[in-house]
CSV table of C-alpha atoms in Angstrom, one decimal:
chain,number,residue,atom,x,y,z
A,1,MET,CA,89.9,109.3,102.3
A,2,ILE,CA,89.3,107.4,105.5
A,3,PRO,CA,92.5,105.9,106.8
A,4,SER,CA,90.7,102.6,107.9
A,5,SER,CA,89.6,102.0,104.2
A,6,LEU,CA,93.3,101.4,103.4
A,7,ILE,CA,93.9,98.6,105.8
A,8,PRO,CA,93.8,95.2,104.2
A,9,ALA,CA,91.5,92.4,105.0
A,10,ILE,CA,92.3,90.6,108.3
A,11,ASN,CA,94.0,87.2,108.2
A,12,THR,CA,93.2,84.2,110.2
A,13,LEU,CA,95.3,82.4,112.8
A,14,ALA,CA,95.7,78.8,113.3
A,15,VAL,CA,95.8,79.0,117.3
A,16,ALA,CA,94.4,81.4,119.7
A,17,PRO,CA,96.1,84.7,119.6
A,18,ILE,CA,96.9,84.5,123.4
A,19,TRP,CA,99.8,81.8,122.5
A,20,LEU,CA,101.1,84.2,119.9
A,21,GLU,CA,100.9,87.2,121.9
A,22,THR,CA,102.9,85.3,124.8
A,23,LEU,CA,105.5,84.0,122.6
A,24,LEU,CA,106.0,87.5,120.9
A,25,VAL,CA,106.3,89.2,124.5
A,26,THR,CA,108.7,86.5,125.6
A,27,THR,CA,111.0,86.3,122.5
A,28,PHE,CA,111.0,90.0,122.1
A,29,ALA,CA,112.4,90.5,125.4
A,30,ILE,CA,115.2,88.2,124.8
A,31,HIS,CA,115.9,89.8,121.5
A,32,LEU,CA,115.8,93.3,123.0
A,33,LEU,CA,118.3,92.1,126.0
A,34,LEU,CA,120.8,91.0,123.4
A,35,MET,CA,120.2,94.0,121.1
A,36,ASN,CA,121.0,96.3,124.1
A,37,ILE,CA,124.2,94.6,124.6
A,38,ALA,CA,125.2,94.5,121.2
A,39,LEU,CA,124.4,98.2,120.5
A,40,GLY,CA,125.5,99.4,124.0
A,41,GLY,CA,128.8,97.4,123.7
A,42,THR,CA,129.5,99.0,120.4
A,43,VAL,CA,129.2,102.5,122.1
A,44,LEU,CA,131.5,101.6,124.7
A,45,VAL,CA,134.1,100.2,122.2
A,46,ALA,CA,133.6,103.4,120.3
A,47,CYS,CA,133.9,105.8,123.1
A,48,HIS,CA,137.0,104.0,124.8
A,49,SER,CA,138.7,104.0,121.3
A,50,LEU,CA,138.9,107.8,121.4
A,51,SER,CA,141.2,107.7,124.3
A,52,GLY,CA,143.5,105.3,122.5
A,53,GLY,CA,141.6,102.0,123.3
A,54,SER,CA,141.5,100.1,126.4
A,55,LYS,CA,141.5,96.4,127.6
A,56,ILE,CA,137.8,96.7,128.0
A,57,SER,CA,137.3,98.0,124.3
A,58,ARG,CA,139.7,95.0,123.2
A,59,ASP,CA,137.7,92.5,125.3
A,60,LEU,CA,134.4,93.7,124.0
A,61,SER,CA,135.3,93.9,120.4
A,62,GLY,CA,136.0,90.2,120.5
A,63,LYS,CA,132.3,89.3,121.9
A,64,LEU,CA,130.3,91.8,119.6
A,65,PRO,CA,130.2,89.8,116.6
A,66,THR,CA,128.7,86.6,118.2
A,67,ILE,CA,126.3,88.8,120.3
A,68,LEU,CA,125.3,90.6,117.1
A,69,ALA,CA,124.6,87.1,115.4
A,70,LEU,CA,122.5,86.2,118.5
A,71,VAL,CA,120.6,89.5,117.9
A,72,ILE,CA,119.9,88.8,114.4
A,73,ASN,CA,118.6,85.1,115.2
A,74,ALA,CA,116.6,86.1,118.3
A,75,GLY,CA,114.9,89.0,116.3
A,76,VAL,CA,113.5,86.5,113.9
A,77,PRO,CA,110.7,84.8,116.0
A,78,PRO,CA,109.3,88.0,117.3
A,79,LEU,CA,109.1,89.5,113.9
A,80,LEU,CA,107.2,86.6,112.6
A,81,PHE,CA,104.7,86.8,115.6
A,82,VAL,CA,104.0,90.5,114.7
A,83,LYS,CA,103.5,89.7,111.1
A,84,ALA,CA,101.3,86.7,112.1
A,85,ILE,CA,99.0,88.7,114.5
A,86,TYR,CA,99.2,92.4,113.0
A,87,ALA,CA,99.7,91.2,109.3
A,88,GLN,CA,97.7,93.7,107.6
A,89,PHE,CA,99.4,96.7,109.6
A,90,ASN,CA,103.2,95.4,109.6
A,91,TYR,CA,103.3,94.2,105.9
A,92,THR,CA,101.7,97.8,105.0
A,93,SER,CA,104.2,99.7,106.7
A,94,SER,CA,107.0,97.7,105.7
A,95,VAL,CA,106.0,98.4,102.0
A,96,LEU,CA,105.4,102.1,102.7
A,97,MET,CA,109.2,102.6,103.6
A,98,ALA,CA,110.4,99.6,101.6
A,99,VAL,CA,113.6,101.4,100.4
A,100,TYR,CA,114.7,102.4,103.8
A,101,TRP,CA,113.9,99.0,105.2
A,102,LEU,CA,115.8,96.9,102.6
A,103,VAL,CA,118.7,99.2,103.2
A,104,ALA,CA,118.4,98.5,106.8
A,105,VAL,CA,118.9,94.5,106.0
A,106,VAL,CA,121.9,95.2,103.8
A,107,ALA,CA,123.4,97.7,106.3
A,108,LEU,CA,123.0,95.2,109.2
A,109,LEU,CA,125.1,92.6,107.1
A,110,VAL,CA,127.7,95.2,106.5
A,111,GLY,CA,127.7,96.0,110.2
A,112,TYR,CA,128.2,92.4,111.1
A,113,TYR,CA,131.1,91.9,109.0
A,114,GLY,CA,132.6,95.2,110.1
A,115,LEU,CA,132.6,93.9,113.8
A,116,TYR,CA,134.5,90.7,112.7
A,117,TRP,CA,137.0,92.8,110.8
A,118,HIS,CA,137.4,95.3,113.8
A,119,TYR,CA,138.0,92.2,116.1
A,120,TYR,CA,140.3,90.1,113.7
A,121,ARG,CA,142.3,93.2,112.4
A,122,TYR,CA,142.3,95.1,116.0
A,123,GLU,CA,146.1,94.8,116.3
A,124,SER,CA,147.1,95.3,112.8
A,125,MET,CA,144.7,98.3,111.8
A,126,LYS,CA,146.2,101.8,112.4
A,127,ASP,CA,144.5,103.5,115.2
A,128,GLY,CA,142.5,106.1,112.9
A,129,GLY,CA,141.2,103.0,110.9
A,130,ARG,CA,140.2,101.2,114.0
A,131,LYS,CA,138.3,104.2,115.3
A,132,GLY,CA,136.7,104.9,111.8
A,133,LEU,CA,135.5,101.4,111.3
A,134,ILE,CA,133.8,101.0,114.8
A,135,PHE,CA,132.2,104.4,114.3
A,136,MET,CA,130.9,103.1,111.1
A,137,VAL,CA,129.3,100.1,112.7
A,138,LEU,CA,127.8,102.2,115.4
A,139,CYS,CA,126.3,104.5,112.7
A,140,ILE,CA,124.7,101.4,111.0
A,141,LEU,CA,123.3,99.9,114.1
A,142,LEU,CA,121.7,103.4,115.1
A,143,TYR,CA,120.4,103.5,111.5
A,144,VAL,CA,118.9,100.2,111.7
A,145,GLY,CA,117.1,100.8,115.1
A,146,PHE,CA,115.9,104.1,113.7
A,147,MET,CA,114.4,102.2,110.8
A,148,LEU,CA,112.8,99.7,113.2
A,149,SER,CA,111.2,102.6,115.3
A,150,ASN,CA,110.0,104.0,111.9
A,151,ASN,CA,108.3,100.7,110.9
A,152,MET,CA,106.9,99.8,114.3
A,153,THR,CA,105.2,103.1,114.9
A,154,LEU,CA,104.1,103.7,111.2
A,155,MET,CA,102.1,100.5,111.5
A,156,LEU,CA,100.1,101.9,114.3
A,157,ARG,CA,99.1,104.8,112.5
A,158,PRO,CA,96.9,104.2,109.3
A,159,ASP,CA,96.2,107.9,109.3
A,160,HIS,CA,99.8,108.6,108.3
A,161,TRP,CA,99.6,106.0,105.5
A,162,LEU,CA,97.8,108.7,103.4
A,163,ALA,CA,101.5,110.0,102.7
A,164,TYR,CA,101.7,107.2,100.2
A,165,PHE,CA,99.6,108.9,97.8
A,166,ASP,CA,102.3,111.8,97.7
A,167,ASN,CA,105.2,109.5,98.0
A,168,PRO,CA,104.5,106.0,96.1
A,169,ASN,CA,108.0,105.1,96.0
A,170,GLY,CA,108.7,103.1,99.2
A,171,LEU,CA,110.3,106.4,100.8
A,172,VAL,CA,107.6,107.1,103.6
A,173,LEU,CA,109.0,107.7,107.0
A,174,ASN,CA,106.9,108.2,110.2
A,175,LEU,CA,108.8,111.5,111.1
A,176,ASN,CA,105.7,113.6,111.7
A,177,ASP,CA,104.8,111.3,114.6
A,178,THR,CA,105.6,113.0,117.9
A,179,ALA,CA,106.4,109.7,119.8
A,180,LEU,CA,108.9,108.5,117.3
A,181,MET,CA,112.2,110.1,118.5
A,182,PRO,CA,111.6,109.8,122.4
A,183,ARG,CA,110.6,106.1,121.6
A,184,TYR,CA,113.6,105.6,119.6
A,185,LEU,CA,115.9,107.5,122.1
A,186,HIS,CA,114.3,105.3,125.1
A,187,PHE,CA,115.4,102.1,123.3
A,188,MET,CA,118.9,103.6,122.5
A,189,VAL,CA,119.6,104.8,125.8
A,190,SER,CA,118.7,101.6,127.4
A,191,ALA,CA,121.2,100.0,125.4
A,192,LEU,CA,123.9,102.2,127.0
A,193,ALA,CA,122.8,100.9,130.3
A,194,ILE,CA,122.6,97.2,129.6
A,195,GLY,CA,125.9,97.5,127.5
A,196,GLY,CA,127.5,99.0,130.9
A,197,LEU,CA,125.8,96.2,132.9
A,198,PHE,CA,127.2,93.7,130.6
A,199,VAL,CA,130.8,94.9,130.9
A,200,ALA,CA,130.1,94.9,134.8
A,201,ILE,CA,129.2,91.1,134.6
A,202,LEU,CA,132.5,90.6,132.7
A,203,GLY,CA,134.2,92.3,135.3
A,204,LYS,CA,132.8,90.1,137.9
A,205,ARG,CA,133.8,86.9,135.9
A,206,LYS,CA,137.4,88.3,135.5
A,207,SER,CA,137.3,89.7,139.2
A,208,ASP,CA,138.5,93.0,137.5
A,209,GLN,CA,136.9,96.0,139.5
A,210,ASP,CA,137.9,98.2,136.7
A,211,TYR,CA,135.4,96.6,134.4
A,212,VAL,CA,132.9,96.6,137.1
A,213,ALA,CA,133.3,100.3,138.0
A,214,THR,CA,133.3,101.4,134.4
A,215,GLY,CA,130.1,99.2,133.7
A,216,PHE,CA,128.2,100.6,136.5
A,217,LYS,CA,129.2,104.1,135.9
A,218,TRP,CA,127.5,103.7,132.3
A,219,PHE,CA,124.7,101.8,133.8
A,220,VAL,CA,123.6,104.2,136.4
A,221,TRP,CA,124.0,107.4,134.3
A,222,ALA,CA,122.1,106.0,131.4
A,223,THR,CA,119.3,104.7,133.6
A,224,VAL,CA,119.1,108.2,135.3
A,225,VAL,CA,118.9,109.7,131.9
A,226,ASN,CA,116.4,107.4,130.5
A,227,ILE,CA,113.7,108.3,133.2
A,228,GLY,CA,113.4,111.9,131.3
A,229,VAL,CA,113.4,110.2,128.1
A,230,GLY,CA,110.8,107.9,129.3
A,231,LEU,CA,108.7,110.5,130.9
A,232,TRP,CA,109.1,112.4,127.5
A,233,PHE,CA,107.7,109.6,125.6
A,234,LEU,CA,104.7,109.2,128.0
A,235,MET,CA,103.7,112.9,127.7
A,236,VAL,CA,103.8,113.0,124.1
A,237,LEU,CA,101.5,110.0,123.5
A,238,PRO,CA,98.0,110.8,122.4
A,239,ARG,CA,95.9,111.7,125.4
A,240,GLU,CA,93.6,108.7,125.1
A,241,ILE,CA,96.4,106.2,125.0
A,242,MET,CA,98.4,108.2,127.7
A,243,LEU,CA,95.6,107.9,130.0
A,244,ILE,CA,95.6,104.2,130.1
A,245,PHE,CA,98.8,104.3,131.9
A,246,MET,CA,97.5,106.8,134.5
A,247,GLY,CA,94.7,105.2,136.0
A,248,LYS,CA,92.5,104.3,133.0
A,249,ASP,CA,93.7,100.7,132.7
A,250,MET,CA,94.7,99.0,135.9
A,251,LEU,CA,97.0,96.5,134.4
A,252,ALA,CA,98.8,99.2,132.3
A,253,THR,CA,98.9,101.7,135.3
A,254,SER,CA,100.3,99.0,137.7
A,255,LEU,CA,103.1,98.2,134.9
A,256,LEU,CA,104.1,101.9,135.0
A,257,GLY,CA,104.2,101.9,138.7
A,258,ILE,CA,106.3,98.9,138.8
A,259,GLY,CA,108.5,100.3,136.2
A,260,LEU,CA,109.2,103.4,138.2
A,261,VAL,CA,109.9,101.6,141.3
A,262,GLY,CA,112.1,99.3,139.3
A,263,THR,CA,114.1,101.9,137.9
A,264,VAL,CA,114.9,103.4,141.3
A,265,ALA,CA,115.9,100.0,142.5
A,266,LEU,CA,118.3,99.6,139.4
A,267,ILE,CA,119.9,102.9,140.1
A,268,TYR,CA,120.4,101.8,143.7
A,269,ALA,CA,121.7,98.4,142.9
A,270,GLY,CA,124.1,100.0,140.1
A,271,MET,CA,125.4,102.6,142.6
A,272,LYS,CA,126.0,99.9,145.2
A,273,GLN,CA,127.9,97.7,142.3
A,274,LYS,CA,125.6,94.8,142.9
A,275,VAL,CA,126.0,92.7,139.7
A,276,VAL,CA,123.7,89.9,140.4
A,277,LEU,CA,120.9,92.1,141.8
A,278,SER,CA,121.2,94.4,138.9
A,279,SER,CA,121.1,91.8,136.5
A,280,VAL,CA,118.0,90.1,138.0
A,281,LEU,CA,116.4,93.5,138.2
A,282,THR,CA,117.1,94.4,134.5
A,283,VAL,CA,115.6,91.3,133.0
A,284,ILE,CA,112.4,91.8,135.0
A,285,MET,CA,112.2,95.5,134.1
A,286,VAL,CA,112.7,94.6,130.3
A,287,TYR,CA,110.0,92.2,130.5
A,288,VAL,CA,107.8,94.8,132.5
A,289,MET,CA,108.7,97.3,129.5
A,290,VAL,CA,107.8,94.8,126.6
A,291,VAL,CA,104.3,94.3,128.2
A,292,MET,CA,103.7,97.8,128.5
A,293,ARG,CA,105.0,98.3,124.7
A,294,HIS,CA,102.3,95.4,123.9
A,295,LEU,CA,99.5,97.1,125.7
A,296,LEU,CA,100.5,100.4,123.8
A,297,ARG,CA,100.5,98.9,120.5
A,298,ASP,CA,96.8,97.5,121.1
A,299,ALA,CA,95.8,100.8,122.4
A,300,TYR,CA,97.0,102.6,119.2
A,301,LEU,CA,95.3,100.0,117.0
A,302,ALA,CA,92.1,99.8,119.2
A,303,PRO,CA,90.0,102.0,116.7
A,304,TYR,CA,90.8,99.7,113.7
A,305,PHE,CA,91.6,96.2,115.3
A,306,LYS,CA,91.1,94.2,118.2
A,307,VAL,CA,93.1,91.0,118.3
A,308,GLU,CA,90.4,88.8,120.0
A,309,ASP,CA,88.5,89.5,116.7
A,310,ILE,CA,90.9,87.6,114.5
A,311,PRO,CA,89.2,84.3,113.2
A,312,VAL,CA,91.0,81.1,114.6
A,313,THR,CA,91.1,77.8,112.5
A,314,GLY,CA,92.0,75.8,115.3
A,315,GLN,CA,95.1,74.0,113.6
A,316,TYR,CA,97.6,73.4,116.6
A,317,SER,CA,99.7,70.8,114.9
A,318,PRO,CA,101.9,73.5,113.0
A,319,PHE,CA,102.1,75.3,116.5
A,320,TYR,CA,103.3,72.1,118.2
A,321,LEU,CA,105.9,71.5,115.8
A,322,PHE,CA,107.2,75.3,116.0
A,323,LEU,CA,107.6,74.6,120.0
A,324,ILE,CA,109.5,71.7,119.5
A,325,SER,CA,111.8,73.3,117.0
A,326,LEU,CA,112.1,76.5,119.4
A,327,VAL,CA,113.2,74.3,122.1
A,328,ILE,CA,115.6,72.4,120.1
A,329,GLY,CA,116.9,75.6,118.7
A,330,ILE,CA,117.6,76.7,122.2
A,331,ILE,CA,119.3,73.9,123.5
A,332,SER,CA,121.5,73.8,120.1
A,333,ILE,CA,122.5,77.5,120.6
A,334,ILE,CA,123.4,77.1,124.4
A,335,TYR,CA,125.2,74.0,123.6
A,336,MET,CA,127.2,75.9,121.0
A,337,LEU,CA,127.9,78.8,123.1
A,338,LYS,CA,129.3,76.4,125.8
A,339,LEU,CA,131.6,75.0,123.3
A,340,MET,CA,132.6,78.5,122.4
A,341,CYS,CA,133.6,79.4,125.9
A,342,LYS,CA,135.4,76.3,126.3
A,343,SER,CA,137.5,77.0,123.4
A,344,GLY,CA,138.7,80.1,125.2
A,345,ARG,CA,136.9,82.6,123.0
A,346,SER,CA,134.4,83.8,125.8
């Protein structure tokens, strides 16, 4: 069977794709930064709990529930934009792995509640129970991340959809894709770095050098490790796709060069414990990587689909309403966070 025959009919868009692509990249970068803080912070709390806990572990545990709530909310817009632009691919991959995908939603809710329980019962729980709970939450977050990576890679490989005919029960995973594991690990190791940076930022706010030193230790070492993981990810890409980052496409190649230089700059800033510089560079690098990820997705789908070929109806009024709602939502969230900080829970 020809894989392209399995792809559903193309949808129409209300507005030009460039608007949705821009919002997809912008909102996903925000989601990714928050996700990295949540996952990286959970890893740090879990690791510090092994030595009997610390003030860093106690402090972080109080911030993780709020951060995870922001992660979940910030993840909705980019997911909707993916489904709007790449509907016939993402909906199909979600159905193929439906059981794992639905379990991930339930697991995320359990993990969210677990973080609250860990914080509010931190003092009253026994040491073993506290460790067990935070490691359970960590396993849940790692599972959810793995399922997201499966979904986002399976949608790019219609040739792997043929597995449905041997496994029609919503239990298809993209495990035979050589790019899956390095892609997943690239995101996970990034979370360790940004989680460490978050601790360093807390340390700067508190004027606590122990926080700063601990945070930057995680930040630097995770960034160094991620260079190797990133190169592994690049090398296992299909040859034609890999070449777009190695001279075949000027934008993709330039972004890879910026990424390599920026990574060296991140390591330098981390070793010098420069909190502001590290934070600015991290935000820039996340956006660079997100644009590269977007180009990679389009390269994978090029044999089957091009975004510019999607019919556009030109109905811009719902789009304007969305933008207004988005601005109001962002302002409301910032206001609520300010109120929370003033209440002393920051």
